[in-house]
Tab-separated table of C-alpha atoms and ligand atoms in Angstrom:
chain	number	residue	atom	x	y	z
A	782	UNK	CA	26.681	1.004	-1.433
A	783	UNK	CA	26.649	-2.837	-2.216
A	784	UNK	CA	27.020	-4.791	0.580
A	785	UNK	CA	29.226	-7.594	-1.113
A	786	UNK	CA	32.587	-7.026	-1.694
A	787	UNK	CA	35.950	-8.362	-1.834
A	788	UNK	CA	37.686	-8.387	1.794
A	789	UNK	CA	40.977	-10.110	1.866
A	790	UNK	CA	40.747	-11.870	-1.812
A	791	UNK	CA	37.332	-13.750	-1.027
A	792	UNK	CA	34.005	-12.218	-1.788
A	793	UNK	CA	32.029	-11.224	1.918
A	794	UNK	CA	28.369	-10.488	2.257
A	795	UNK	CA	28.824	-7.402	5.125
A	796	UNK	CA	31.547	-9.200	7.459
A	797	UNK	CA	30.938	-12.556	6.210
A	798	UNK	CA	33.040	-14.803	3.837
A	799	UNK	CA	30.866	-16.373	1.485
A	800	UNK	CA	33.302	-19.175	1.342
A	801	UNK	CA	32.682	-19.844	5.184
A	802	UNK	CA	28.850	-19.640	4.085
A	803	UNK	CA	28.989	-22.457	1.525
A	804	UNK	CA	31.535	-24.408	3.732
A	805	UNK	CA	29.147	-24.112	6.711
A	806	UNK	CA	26.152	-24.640	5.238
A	807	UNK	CA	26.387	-26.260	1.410
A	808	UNK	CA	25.775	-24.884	-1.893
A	809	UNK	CA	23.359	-23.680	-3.807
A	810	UNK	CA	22.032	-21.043	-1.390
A	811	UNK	CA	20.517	-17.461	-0.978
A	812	UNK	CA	22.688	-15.310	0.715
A	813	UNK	CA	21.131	-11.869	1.685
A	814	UNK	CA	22.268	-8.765	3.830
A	815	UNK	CA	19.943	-7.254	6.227
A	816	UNK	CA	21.835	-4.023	6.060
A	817	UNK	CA	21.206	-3.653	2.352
A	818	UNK	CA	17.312	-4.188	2.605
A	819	UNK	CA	17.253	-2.067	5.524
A	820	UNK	CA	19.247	0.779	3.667
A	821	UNK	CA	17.062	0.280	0.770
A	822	UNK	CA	13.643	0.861	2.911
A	823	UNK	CA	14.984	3.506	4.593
A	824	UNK	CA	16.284	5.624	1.449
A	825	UNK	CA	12.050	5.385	0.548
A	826	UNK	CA	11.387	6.234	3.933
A	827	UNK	CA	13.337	9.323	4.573
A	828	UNK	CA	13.276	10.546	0.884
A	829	UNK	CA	9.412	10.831	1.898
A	830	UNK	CA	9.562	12.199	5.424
A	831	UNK	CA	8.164	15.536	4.735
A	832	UNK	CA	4.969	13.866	3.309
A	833	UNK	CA	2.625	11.537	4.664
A	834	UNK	CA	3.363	8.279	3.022
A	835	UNK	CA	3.687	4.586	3.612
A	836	UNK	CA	6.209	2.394	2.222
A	837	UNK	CA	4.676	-1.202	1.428
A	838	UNK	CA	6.994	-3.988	0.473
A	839	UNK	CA	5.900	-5.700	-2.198
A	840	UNK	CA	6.134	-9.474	-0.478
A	841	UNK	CA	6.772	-11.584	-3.790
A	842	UNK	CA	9.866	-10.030	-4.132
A	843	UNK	CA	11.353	-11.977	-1.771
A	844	UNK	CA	8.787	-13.294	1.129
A	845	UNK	CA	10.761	-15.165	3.905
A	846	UNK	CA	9.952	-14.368	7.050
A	847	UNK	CA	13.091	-13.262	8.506
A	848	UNK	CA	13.293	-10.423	5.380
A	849	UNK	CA	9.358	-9.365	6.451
A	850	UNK	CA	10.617	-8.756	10.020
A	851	UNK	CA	13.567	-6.919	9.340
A	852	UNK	CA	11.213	-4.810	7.357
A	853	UNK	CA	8.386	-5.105	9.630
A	854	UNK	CA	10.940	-3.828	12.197
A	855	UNK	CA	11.875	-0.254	10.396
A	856	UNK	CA	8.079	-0.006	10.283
A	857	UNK	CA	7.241	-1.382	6.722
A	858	UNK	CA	3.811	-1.747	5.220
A	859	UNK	CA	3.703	-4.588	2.907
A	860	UNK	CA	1.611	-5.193	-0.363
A	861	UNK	CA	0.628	-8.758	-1.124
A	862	UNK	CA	-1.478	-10.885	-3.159
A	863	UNK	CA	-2.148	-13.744	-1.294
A	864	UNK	CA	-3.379	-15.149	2.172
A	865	UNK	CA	-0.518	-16.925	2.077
A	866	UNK	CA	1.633	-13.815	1.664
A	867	UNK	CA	-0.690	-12.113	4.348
A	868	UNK	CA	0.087	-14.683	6.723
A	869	UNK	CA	3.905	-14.584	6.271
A	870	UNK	CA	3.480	-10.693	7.172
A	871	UNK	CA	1.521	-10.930	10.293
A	872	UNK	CA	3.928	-13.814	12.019
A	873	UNK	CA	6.465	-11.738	10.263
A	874	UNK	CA	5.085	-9.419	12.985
A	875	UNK	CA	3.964	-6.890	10.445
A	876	UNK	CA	0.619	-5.228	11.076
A	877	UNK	CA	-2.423	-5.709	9.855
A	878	UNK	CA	-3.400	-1.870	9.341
A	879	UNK	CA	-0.449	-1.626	7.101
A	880	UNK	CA	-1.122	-4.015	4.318
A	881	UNK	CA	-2.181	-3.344	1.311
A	882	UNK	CA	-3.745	-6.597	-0.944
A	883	UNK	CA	-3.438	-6.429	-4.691
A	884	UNK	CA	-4.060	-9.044	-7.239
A	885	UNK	CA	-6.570	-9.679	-9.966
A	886	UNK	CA	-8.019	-12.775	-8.455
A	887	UNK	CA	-9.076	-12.618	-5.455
A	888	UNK	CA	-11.156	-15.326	-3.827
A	889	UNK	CA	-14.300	-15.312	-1.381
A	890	UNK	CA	-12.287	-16.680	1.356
A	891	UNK	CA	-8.859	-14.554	1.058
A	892	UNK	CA	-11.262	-11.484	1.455
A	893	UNK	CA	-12.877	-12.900	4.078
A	894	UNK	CA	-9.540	-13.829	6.083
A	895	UNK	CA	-8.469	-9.867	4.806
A	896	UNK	CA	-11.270	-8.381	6.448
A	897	UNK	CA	-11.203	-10.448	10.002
A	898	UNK	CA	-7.572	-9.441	9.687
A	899	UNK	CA	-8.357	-5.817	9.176
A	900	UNK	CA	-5.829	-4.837	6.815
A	901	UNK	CA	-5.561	-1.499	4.922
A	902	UNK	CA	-6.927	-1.564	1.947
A	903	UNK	CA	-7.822	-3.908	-0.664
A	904	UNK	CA	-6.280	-2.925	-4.169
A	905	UNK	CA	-9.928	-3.895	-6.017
A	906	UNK	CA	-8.597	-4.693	-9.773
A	907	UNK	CA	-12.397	-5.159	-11.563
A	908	UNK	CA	-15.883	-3.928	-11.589
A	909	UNK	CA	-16.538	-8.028	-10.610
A	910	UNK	CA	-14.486	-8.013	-7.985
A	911	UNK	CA	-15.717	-4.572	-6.172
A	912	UNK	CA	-18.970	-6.328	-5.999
A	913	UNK	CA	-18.205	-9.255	-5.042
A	914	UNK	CA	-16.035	-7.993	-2.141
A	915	UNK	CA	-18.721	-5.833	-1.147
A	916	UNK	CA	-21.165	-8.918	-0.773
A	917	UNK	CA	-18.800	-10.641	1.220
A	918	UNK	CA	-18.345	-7.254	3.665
A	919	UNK	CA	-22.079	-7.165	3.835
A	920	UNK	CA	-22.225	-10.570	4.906
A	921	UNK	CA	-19.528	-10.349	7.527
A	922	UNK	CA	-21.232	-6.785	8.373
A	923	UNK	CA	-18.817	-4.581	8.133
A	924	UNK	CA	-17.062	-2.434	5.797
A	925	UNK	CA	-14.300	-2.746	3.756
A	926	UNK	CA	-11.579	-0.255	2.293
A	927	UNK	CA	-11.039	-0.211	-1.223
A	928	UNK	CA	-8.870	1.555	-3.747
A	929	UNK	CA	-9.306	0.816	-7.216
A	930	UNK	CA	-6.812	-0.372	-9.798
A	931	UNK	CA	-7.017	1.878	-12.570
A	932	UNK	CA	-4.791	0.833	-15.550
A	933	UNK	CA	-3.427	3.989	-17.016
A	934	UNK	CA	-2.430	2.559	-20.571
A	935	UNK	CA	1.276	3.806	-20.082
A	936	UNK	CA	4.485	2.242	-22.036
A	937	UNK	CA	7.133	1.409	-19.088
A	938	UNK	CA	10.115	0.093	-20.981
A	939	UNK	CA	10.278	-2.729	-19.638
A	940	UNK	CA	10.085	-6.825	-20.771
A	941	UNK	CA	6.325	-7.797	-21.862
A	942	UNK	CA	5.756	-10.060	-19.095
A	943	UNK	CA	6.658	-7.725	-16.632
A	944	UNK	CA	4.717	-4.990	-18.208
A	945	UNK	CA	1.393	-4.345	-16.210
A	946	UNK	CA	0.177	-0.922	-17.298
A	947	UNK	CA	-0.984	-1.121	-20.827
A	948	UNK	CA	-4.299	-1.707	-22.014
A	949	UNK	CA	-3.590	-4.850	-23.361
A	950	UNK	CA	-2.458	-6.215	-19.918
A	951	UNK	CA	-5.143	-8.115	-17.527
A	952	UNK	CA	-4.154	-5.762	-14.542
A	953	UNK	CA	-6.720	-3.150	-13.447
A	954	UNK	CA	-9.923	-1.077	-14.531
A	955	UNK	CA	-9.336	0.859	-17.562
A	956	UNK	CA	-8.841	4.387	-17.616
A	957	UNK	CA	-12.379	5.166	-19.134
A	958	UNK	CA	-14.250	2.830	-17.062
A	959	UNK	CA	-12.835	4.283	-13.802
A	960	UNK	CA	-15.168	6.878	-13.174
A	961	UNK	CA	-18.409	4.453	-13.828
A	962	UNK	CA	-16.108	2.353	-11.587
A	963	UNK	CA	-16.238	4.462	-9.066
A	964	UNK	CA	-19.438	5.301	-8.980
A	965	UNK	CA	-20.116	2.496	-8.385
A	966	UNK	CA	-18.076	1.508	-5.162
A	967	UNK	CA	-19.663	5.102	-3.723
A	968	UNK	CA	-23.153	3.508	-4.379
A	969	UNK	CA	-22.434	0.132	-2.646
A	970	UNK	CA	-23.555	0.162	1.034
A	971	UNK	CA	-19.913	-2.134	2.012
A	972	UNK	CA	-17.136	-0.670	0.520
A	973	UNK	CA	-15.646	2.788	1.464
A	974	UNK	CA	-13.601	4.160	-0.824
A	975	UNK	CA	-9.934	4.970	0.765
A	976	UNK	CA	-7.996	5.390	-2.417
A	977	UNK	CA	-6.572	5.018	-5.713
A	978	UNK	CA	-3.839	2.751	-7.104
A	979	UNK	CA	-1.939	2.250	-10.311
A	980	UNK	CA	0.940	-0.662	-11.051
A	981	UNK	CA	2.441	-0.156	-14.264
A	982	UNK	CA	5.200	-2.573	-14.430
A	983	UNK	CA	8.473	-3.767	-13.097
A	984	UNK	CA	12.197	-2.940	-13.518
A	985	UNK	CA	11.365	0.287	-14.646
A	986	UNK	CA	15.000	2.297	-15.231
A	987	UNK	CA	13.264	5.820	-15.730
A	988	UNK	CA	11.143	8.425	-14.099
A	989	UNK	CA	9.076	9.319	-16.841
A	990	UNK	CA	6.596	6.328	-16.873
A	991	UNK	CA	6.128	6.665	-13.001
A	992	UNK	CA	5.111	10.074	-14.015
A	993	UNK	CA	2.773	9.636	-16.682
A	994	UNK	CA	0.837	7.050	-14.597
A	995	UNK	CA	1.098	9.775	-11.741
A	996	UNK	CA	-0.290	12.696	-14.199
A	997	UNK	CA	-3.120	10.239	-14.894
A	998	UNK	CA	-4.002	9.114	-11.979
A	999	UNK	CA	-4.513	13.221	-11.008
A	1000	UNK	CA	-6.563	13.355	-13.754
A	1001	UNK	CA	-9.014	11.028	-12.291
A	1002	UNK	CA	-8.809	12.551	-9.083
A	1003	UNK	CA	-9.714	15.996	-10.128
A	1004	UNK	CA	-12.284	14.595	-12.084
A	1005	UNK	CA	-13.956	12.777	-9.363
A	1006	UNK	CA	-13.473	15.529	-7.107
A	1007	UNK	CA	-16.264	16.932	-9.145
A	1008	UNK	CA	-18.364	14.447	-8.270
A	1009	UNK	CA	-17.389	14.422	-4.276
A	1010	UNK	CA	-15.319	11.368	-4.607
A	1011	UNK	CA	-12.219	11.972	-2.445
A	1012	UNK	CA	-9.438	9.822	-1.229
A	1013	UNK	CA	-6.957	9.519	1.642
A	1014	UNK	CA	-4.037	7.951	-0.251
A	1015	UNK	CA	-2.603	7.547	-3.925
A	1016	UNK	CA	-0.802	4.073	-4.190
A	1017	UNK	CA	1.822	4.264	-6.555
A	1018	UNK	CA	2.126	1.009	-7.002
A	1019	UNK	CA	6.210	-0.612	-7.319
A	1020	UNK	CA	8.301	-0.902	-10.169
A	1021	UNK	CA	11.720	1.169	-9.944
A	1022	UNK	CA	14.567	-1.201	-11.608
A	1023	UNK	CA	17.875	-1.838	-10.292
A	1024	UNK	CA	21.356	-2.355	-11.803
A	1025	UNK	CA	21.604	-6.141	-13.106
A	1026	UNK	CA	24.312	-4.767	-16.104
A	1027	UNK	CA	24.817	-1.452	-15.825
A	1028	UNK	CA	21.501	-0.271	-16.224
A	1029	UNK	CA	21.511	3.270	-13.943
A	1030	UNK	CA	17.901	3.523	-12.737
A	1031	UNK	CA	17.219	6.918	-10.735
A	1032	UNK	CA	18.355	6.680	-7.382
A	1033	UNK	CA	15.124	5.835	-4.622
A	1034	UNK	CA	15.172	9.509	-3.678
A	1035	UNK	CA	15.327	11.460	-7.306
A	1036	UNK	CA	12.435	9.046	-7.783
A	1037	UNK	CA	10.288	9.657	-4.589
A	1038	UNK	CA	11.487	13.787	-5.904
A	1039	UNK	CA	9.734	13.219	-8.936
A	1040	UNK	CA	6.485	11.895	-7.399
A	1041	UNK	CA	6.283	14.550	-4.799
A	1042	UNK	CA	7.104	17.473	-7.331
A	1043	UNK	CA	3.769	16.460	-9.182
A	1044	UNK	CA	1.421	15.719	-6.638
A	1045	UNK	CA	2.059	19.036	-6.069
A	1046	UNK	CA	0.679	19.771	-3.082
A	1047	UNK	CA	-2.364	17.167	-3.572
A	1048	UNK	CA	-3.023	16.402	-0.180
A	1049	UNK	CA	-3.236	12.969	0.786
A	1050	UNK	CA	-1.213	9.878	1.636
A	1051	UNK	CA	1.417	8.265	-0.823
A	1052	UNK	CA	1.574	4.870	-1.053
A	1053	UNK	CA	4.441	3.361	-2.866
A	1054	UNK	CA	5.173	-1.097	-3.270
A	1055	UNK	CA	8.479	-1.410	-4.131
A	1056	UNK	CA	9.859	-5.030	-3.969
A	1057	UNK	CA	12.640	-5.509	-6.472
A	1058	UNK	CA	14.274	-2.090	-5.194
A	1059	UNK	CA	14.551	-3.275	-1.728
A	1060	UNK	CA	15.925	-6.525	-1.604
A	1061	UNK	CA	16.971	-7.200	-5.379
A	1062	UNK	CA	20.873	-6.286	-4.860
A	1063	UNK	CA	20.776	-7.261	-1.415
A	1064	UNK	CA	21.166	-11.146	-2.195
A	1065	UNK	CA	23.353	-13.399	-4.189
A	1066	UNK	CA	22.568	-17.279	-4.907
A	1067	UNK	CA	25.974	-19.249	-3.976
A	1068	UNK	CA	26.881	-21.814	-6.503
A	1069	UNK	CA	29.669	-24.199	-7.038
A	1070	UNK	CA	31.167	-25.364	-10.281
A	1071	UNK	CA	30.336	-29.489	-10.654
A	1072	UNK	CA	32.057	-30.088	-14.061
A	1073	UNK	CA	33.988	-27.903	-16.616
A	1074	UNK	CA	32.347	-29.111	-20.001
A	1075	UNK	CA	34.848	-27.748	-22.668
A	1076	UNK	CA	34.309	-28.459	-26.847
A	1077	UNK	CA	35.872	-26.541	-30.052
A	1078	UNK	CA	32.495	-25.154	-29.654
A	1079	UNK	CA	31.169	-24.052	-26.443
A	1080	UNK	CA	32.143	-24.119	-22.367
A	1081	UNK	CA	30.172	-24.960	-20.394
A	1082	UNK	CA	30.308	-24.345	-16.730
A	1083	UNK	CA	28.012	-27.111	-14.838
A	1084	UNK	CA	26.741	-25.766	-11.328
A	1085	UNK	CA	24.796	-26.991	-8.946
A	1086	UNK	CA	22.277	-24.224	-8.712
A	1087	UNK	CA	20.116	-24.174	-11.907
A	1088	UNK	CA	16.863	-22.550	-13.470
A	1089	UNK	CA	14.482	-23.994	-10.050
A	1090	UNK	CA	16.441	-21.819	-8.124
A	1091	UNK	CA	16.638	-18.664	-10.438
A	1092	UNK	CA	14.020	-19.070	-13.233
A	1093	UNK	CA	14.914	-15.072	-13.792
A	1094	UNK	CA	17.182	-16.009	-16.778
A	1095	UNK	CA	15.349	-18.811	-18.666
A	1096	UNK	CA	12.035	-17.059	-18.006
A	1097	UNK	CA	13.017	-13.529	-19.297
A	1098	UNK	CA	16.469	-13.855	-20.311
A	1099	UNK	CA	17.227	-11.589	-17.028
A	1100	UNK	CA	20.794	-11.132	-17.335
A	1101	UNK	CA	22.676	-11.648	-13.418
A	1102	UNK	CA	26.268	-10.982	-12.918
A	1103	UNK	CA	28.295	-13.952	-12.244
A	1104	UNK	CA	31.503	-13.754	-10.139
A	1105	UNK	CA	34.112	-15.782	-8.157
A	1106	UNK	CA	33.774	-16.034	-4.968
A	1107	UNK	CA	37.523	-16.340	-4.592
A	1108	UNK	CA	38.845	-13.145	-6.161
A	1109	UNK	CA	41.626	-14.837	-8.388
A	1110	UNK	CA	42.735	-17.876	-9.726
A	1111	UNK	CA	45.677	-19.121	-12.110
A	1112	UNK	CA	42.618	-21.028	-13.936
A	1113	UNK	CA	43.061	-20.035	-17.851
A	1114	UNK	CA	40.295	-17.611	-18.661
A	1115	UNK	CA	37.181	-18.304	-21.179
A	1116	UNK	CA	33.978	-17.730	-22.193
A	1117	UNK	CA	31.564	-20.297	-20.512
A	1118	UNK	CA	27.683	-21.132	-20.650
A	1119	UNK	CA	27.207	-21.078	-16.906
A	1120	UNK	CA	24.203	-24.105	-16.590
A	1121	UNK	CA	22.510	-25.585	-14.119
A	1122	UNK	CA	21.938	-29.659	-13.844
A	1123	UNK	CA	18.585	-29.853	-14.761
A	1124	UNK	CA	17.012	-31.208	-18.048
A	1125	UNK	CA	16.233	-28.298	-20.118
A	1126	UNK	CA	18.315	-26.081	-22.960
A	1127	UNK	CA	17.164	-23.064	-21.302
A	1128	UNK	CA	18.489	-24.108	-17.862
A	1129	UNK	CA	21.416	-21.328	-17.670
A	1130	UNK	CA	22.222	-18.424	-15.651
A	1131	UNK	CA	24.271	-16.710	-17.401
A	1132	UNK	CA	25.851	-17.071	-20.922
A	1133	UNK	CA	29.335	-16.420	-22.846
A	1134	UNK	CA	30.720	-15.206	-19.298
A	1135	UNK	CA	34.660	-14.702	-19.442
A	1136	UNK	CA	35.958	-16.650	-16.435
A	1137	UNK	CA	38.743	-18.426	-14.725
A	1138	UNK	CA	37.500	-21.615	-13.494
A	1139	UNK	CA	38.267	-24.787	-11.923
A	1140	UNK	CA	36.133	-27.974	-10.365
A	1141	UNK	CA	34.509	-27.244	-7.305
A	1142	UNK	CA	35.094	-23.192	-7.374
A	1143	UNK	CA	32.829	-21.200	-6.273
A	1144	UNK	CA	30.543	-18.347	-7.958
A	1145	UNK	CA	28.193	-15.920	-6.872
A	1146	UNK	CA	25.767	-14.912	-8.994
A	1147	UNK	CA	24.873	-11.333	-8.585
A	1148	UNK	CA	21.004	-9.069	-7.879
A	1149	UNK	CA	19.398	-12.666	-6.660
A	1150	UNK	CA	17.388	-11.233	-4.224
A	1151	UNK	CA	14.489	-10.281	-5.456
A	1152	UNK	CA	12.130	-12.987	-7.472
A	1153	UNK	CA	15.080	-15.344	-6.922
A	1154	UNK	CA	13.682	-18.150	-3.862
A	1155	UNK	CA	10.186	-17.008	-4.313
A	1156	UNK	CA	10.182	-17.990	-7.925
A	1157	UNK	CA	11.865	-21.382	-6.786
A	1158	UNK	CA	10.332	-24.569	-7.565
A	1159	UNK	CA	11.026	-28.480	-7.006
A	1160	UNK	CA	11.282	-29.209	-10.661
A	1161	UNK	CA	13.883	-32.560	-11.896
A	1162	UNK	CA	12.935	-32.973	-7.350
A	1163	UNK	CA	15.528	-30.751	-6.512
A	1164	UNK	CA	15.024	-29.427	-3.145
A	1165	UNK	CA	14.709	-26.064	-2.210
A	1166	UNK	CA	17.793	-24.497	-1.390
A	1167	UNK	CA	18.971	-23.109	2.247
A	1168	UNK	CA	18.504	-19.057	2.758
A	1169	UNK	CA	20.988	-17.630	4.698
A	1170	UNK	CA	21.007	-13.765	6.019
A	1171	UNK	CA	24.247	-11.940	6.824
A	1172	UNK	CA	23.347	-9.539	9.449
A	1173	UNK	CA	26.958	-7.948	10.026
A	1174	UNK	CA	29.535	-10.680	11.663
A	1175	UNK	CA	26.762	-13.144	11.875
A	1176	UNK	CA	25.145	-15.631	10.152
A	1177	UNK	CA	21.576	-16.448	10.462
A	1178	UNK	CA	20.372	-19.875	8.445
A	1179	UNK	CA	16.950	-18.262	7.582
A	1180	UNK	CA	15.426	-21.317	6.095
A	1181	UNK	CA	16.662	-24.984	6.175
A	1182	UNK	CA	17.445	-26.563	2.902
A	1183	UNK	CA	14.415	-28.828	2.265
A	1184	UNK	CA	14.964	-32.398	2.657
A	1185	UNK	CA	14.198	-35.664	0.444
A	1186	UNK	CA	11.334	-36.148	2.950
A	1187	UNK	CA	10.158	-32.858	2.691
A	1188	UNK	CA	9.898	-32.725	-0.986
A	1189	UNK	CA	7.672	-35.797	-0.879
A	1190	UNK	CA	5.588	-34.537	1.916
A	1191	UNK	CA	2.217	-35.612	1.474
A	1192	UNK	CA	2.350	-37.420	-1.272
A	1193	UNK	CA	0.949	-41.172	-1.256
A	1194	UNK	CA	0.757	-43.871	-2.688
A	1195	UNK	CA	-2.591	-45.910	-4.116
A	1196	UNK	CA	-3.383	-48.910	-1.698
A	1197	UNK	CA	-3.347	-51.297	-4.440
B	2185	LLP	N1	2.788	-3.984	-6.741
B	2185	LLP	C1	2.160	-4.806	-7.616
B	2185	LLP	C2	0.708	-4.718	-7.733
B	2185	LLP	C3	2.892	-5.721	-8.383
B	2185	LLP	O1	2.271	-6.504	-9.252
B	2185	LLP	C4	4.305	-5.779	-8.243
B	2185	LLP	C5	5.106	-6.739	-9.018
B	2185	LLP	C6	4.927	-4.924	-7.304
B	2185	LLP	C7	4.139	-4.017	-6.582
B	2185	LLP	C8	6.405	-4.912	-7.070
B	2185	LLP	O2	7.109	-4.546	-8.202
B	2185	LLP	P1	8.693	-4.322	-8.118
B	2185	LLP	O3	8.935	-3.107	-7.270
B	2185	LLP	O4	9.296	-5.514	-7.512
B	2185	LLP	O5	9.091	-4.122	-9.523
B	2185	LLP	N2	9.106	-11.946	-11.471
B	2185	LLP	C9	9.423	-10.770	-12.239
B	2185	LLP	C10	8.807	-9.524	-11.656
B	2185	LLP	C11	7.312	-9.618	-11.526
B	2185	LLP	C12	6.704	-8.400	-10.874
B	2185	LLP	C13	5.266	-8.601	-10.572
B	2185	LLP	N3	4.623	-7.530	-9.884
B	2185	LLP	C14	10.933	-10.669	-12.367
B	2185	LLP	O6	11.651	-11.503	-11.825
B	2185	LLP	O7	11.440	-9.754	-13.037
């Protein structure tokens, strides 16, 4: 159940009016609700309590602090490709043993900082990288646990850049080198193999890509059984899709159904990194209208949150619903561009949007969550925008809206 809703006549994130949001703390901003994520986790969580499992956040979803302790708090693991990232999670207090660290290009000194850490597992995505992490275990002395990436060459439906399973993507080892691949890892003295991992893609809206890659993935299990290569977990990987307009993914337990139905038994640990499902519909990005911009042509609506605070819809045309925040108004409806201030056509958030507005109204705009402030960036120098989470009558300002200072921070000039 969506955590925003009308209460009243004026749109409320749980108990909270996002009017009394904007007029306490300014527009643009994130607004999230901490009982949404934590519903979200939890649906994984129980949907998988009769097998052993561990539910990793994926951390670029949506990586402020306060949304890694909430999760950190129910128990999360969390999957990220960064130190950065890593860091966030541990004074997140998240724990070390829990995280899983993907990416393709992983650096000497991240796995270094990984393994003094201690995490989980490292998600190993190439035959270059399994040696070079186990060069840099061997010179630390120790060991370190590795799953491979194996790239299952499966179609998931989903917008090219997005896509991450095909063979044509730069994710993972391909299917036919996997074996050789893992061979390999048995044969080098610092690695121990823990487990196996497949990411296929993102806003996935059905169940039978996750499955393919699953089917797969058993393939290369059974076959490496053979050869007395055995693992403690199967990660997954993220990827279920969420409504942005009326798309009806399967619901976080048919899909966690699915999964368990064809592991059939297989014992060992399932590893899943959703991001997008988890906090995607639990935030909205406040805007309010600047200008109405009206031709025999076009509307436009002028806002003052643009694409450098949700790239979603110039980057992949990712369509967000856009609503008032005050549930009426005796403003005469049409169909407006909604568009942000900055210097570029394809600075919109939403297009041909049939609305009733007036200066200075305000607008949610809808599933901003997820790759919404993460994605963020300073470009035309606008400063990042204040994150606010609704945690039932409160409000907690998460993170401070950056400052002019603060977006020139150490920057200098030359001396002559
Ligand atoms: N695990 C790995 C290895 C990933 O690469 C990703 C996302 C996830 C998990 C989480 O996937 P999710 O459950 O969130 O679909 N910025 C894009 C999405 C990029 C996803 C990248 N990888 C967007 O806004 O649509």
């Amino acid at each position: 159940m969506s955590q925003f809703n009308y209460q009243d006549g004026l749109l409320h994130a749980e108990g909270v009016s996002l009017a009394e949001i904007a007029n306490q703390y300014g527009t643009p901003c994130y607004v999230y609700s901490r009982k949404a994520i934590e519903n979200s986790w939890l649906e994984f969580d129980r949907a998988l309590r009769n097998q052993k499992h561990l539910v990793c956040y994926a951390v670029k979803a949506n990586s402020n602090i306060a949304v890694l302790n909430v999760l950190a708090k129910l128990g999360a693991g969390f999957d990220i490709v960064s130190i950065g990232e890593m860091e966030r999670v541990l004074r997140a207090g998240g724990r070390p043993d829990k995280i899983v660290f993907s990416g393709v290009g992983k650096r000497k000194d991240e796995m270094k900082a990984a393994l003094r850490a201690g995490i989980k597992c490292f998600n190993v995505e190439s035959v270059n990288e399994l040696i070079r992490l186990n060069e840099v275990a061997e010179e630390m002395h120790i060991h370190a646990p590795v799953s491979l990436r194996v790239n299952p060459d499966v179609d998931a439906n989903t917008h090219p850049y997005i896509a991450t399973g095909l063979k044509d993507n730069k994710f993972g080892i391909a299917f036919e080198h996997a074996v050789a691949a893992y061979e390999l890892a048995s044969a080098l003295a610092h690695v121990t193999i823990k487990g196996i991992d497949c990411h296929i893609g993102s806003q996935i809206t059905t169940l039978e890509p996750f499955n393919d890659a699953l089917l797969k993935v058993l393939e290369l299990v059974e076959e490496l059984k053979q050869l007395e290569i055995t693992f403690e977990h199967i990660d997954l990987g993220g990827g279920l899709g969420i409504n942005y307009e009326g798309e009806q993914p399967p619901a976080r337990s048919d899909y966690i159904q699915t999964i368990i139905k064809t592991l059939n038994d297989v014992n060992v640990e399932l590893v899943i990194e959703p991001g997008r499902s988890i906090v995607g519909n639990a935030g909205v990005l406040l805007t309010q209208v600047e200008y109405l911009n009206k031709s025999e042509h076009h509307n436009f609506a002028i806002v003052d949150a643009a694409m450098n605070d949700l790239i979603r819809p110039a980057l992949y045309d990712g369509w967000h619903d856009i609503k008032r925040v005050e549930e009426t108004s005796n403003a005469e409806e049409a169909n407006y561009d909604v568009v942000g201030p900055v210097c570029e056509t394809g600075d919109f958030l939403g297009k041909d949007r049939a609305l009733r507005l007036d200066h200075g109204d305000l607008l949610a705009v809808f599933s901003a969550g997820a790759y919404g402030f993460t994605m963020a960036s300073n470009y035309n120098s606008r400063p990042r925008v204040t994150e606010i989470m609704v945690d039932g009558e409160s409000i907690h300002e998460i993170r401070k809206r950056e400052t002019i200072d603060e977006l020139m921070n150490g920057e200098s000039l030359l001396p002559k």
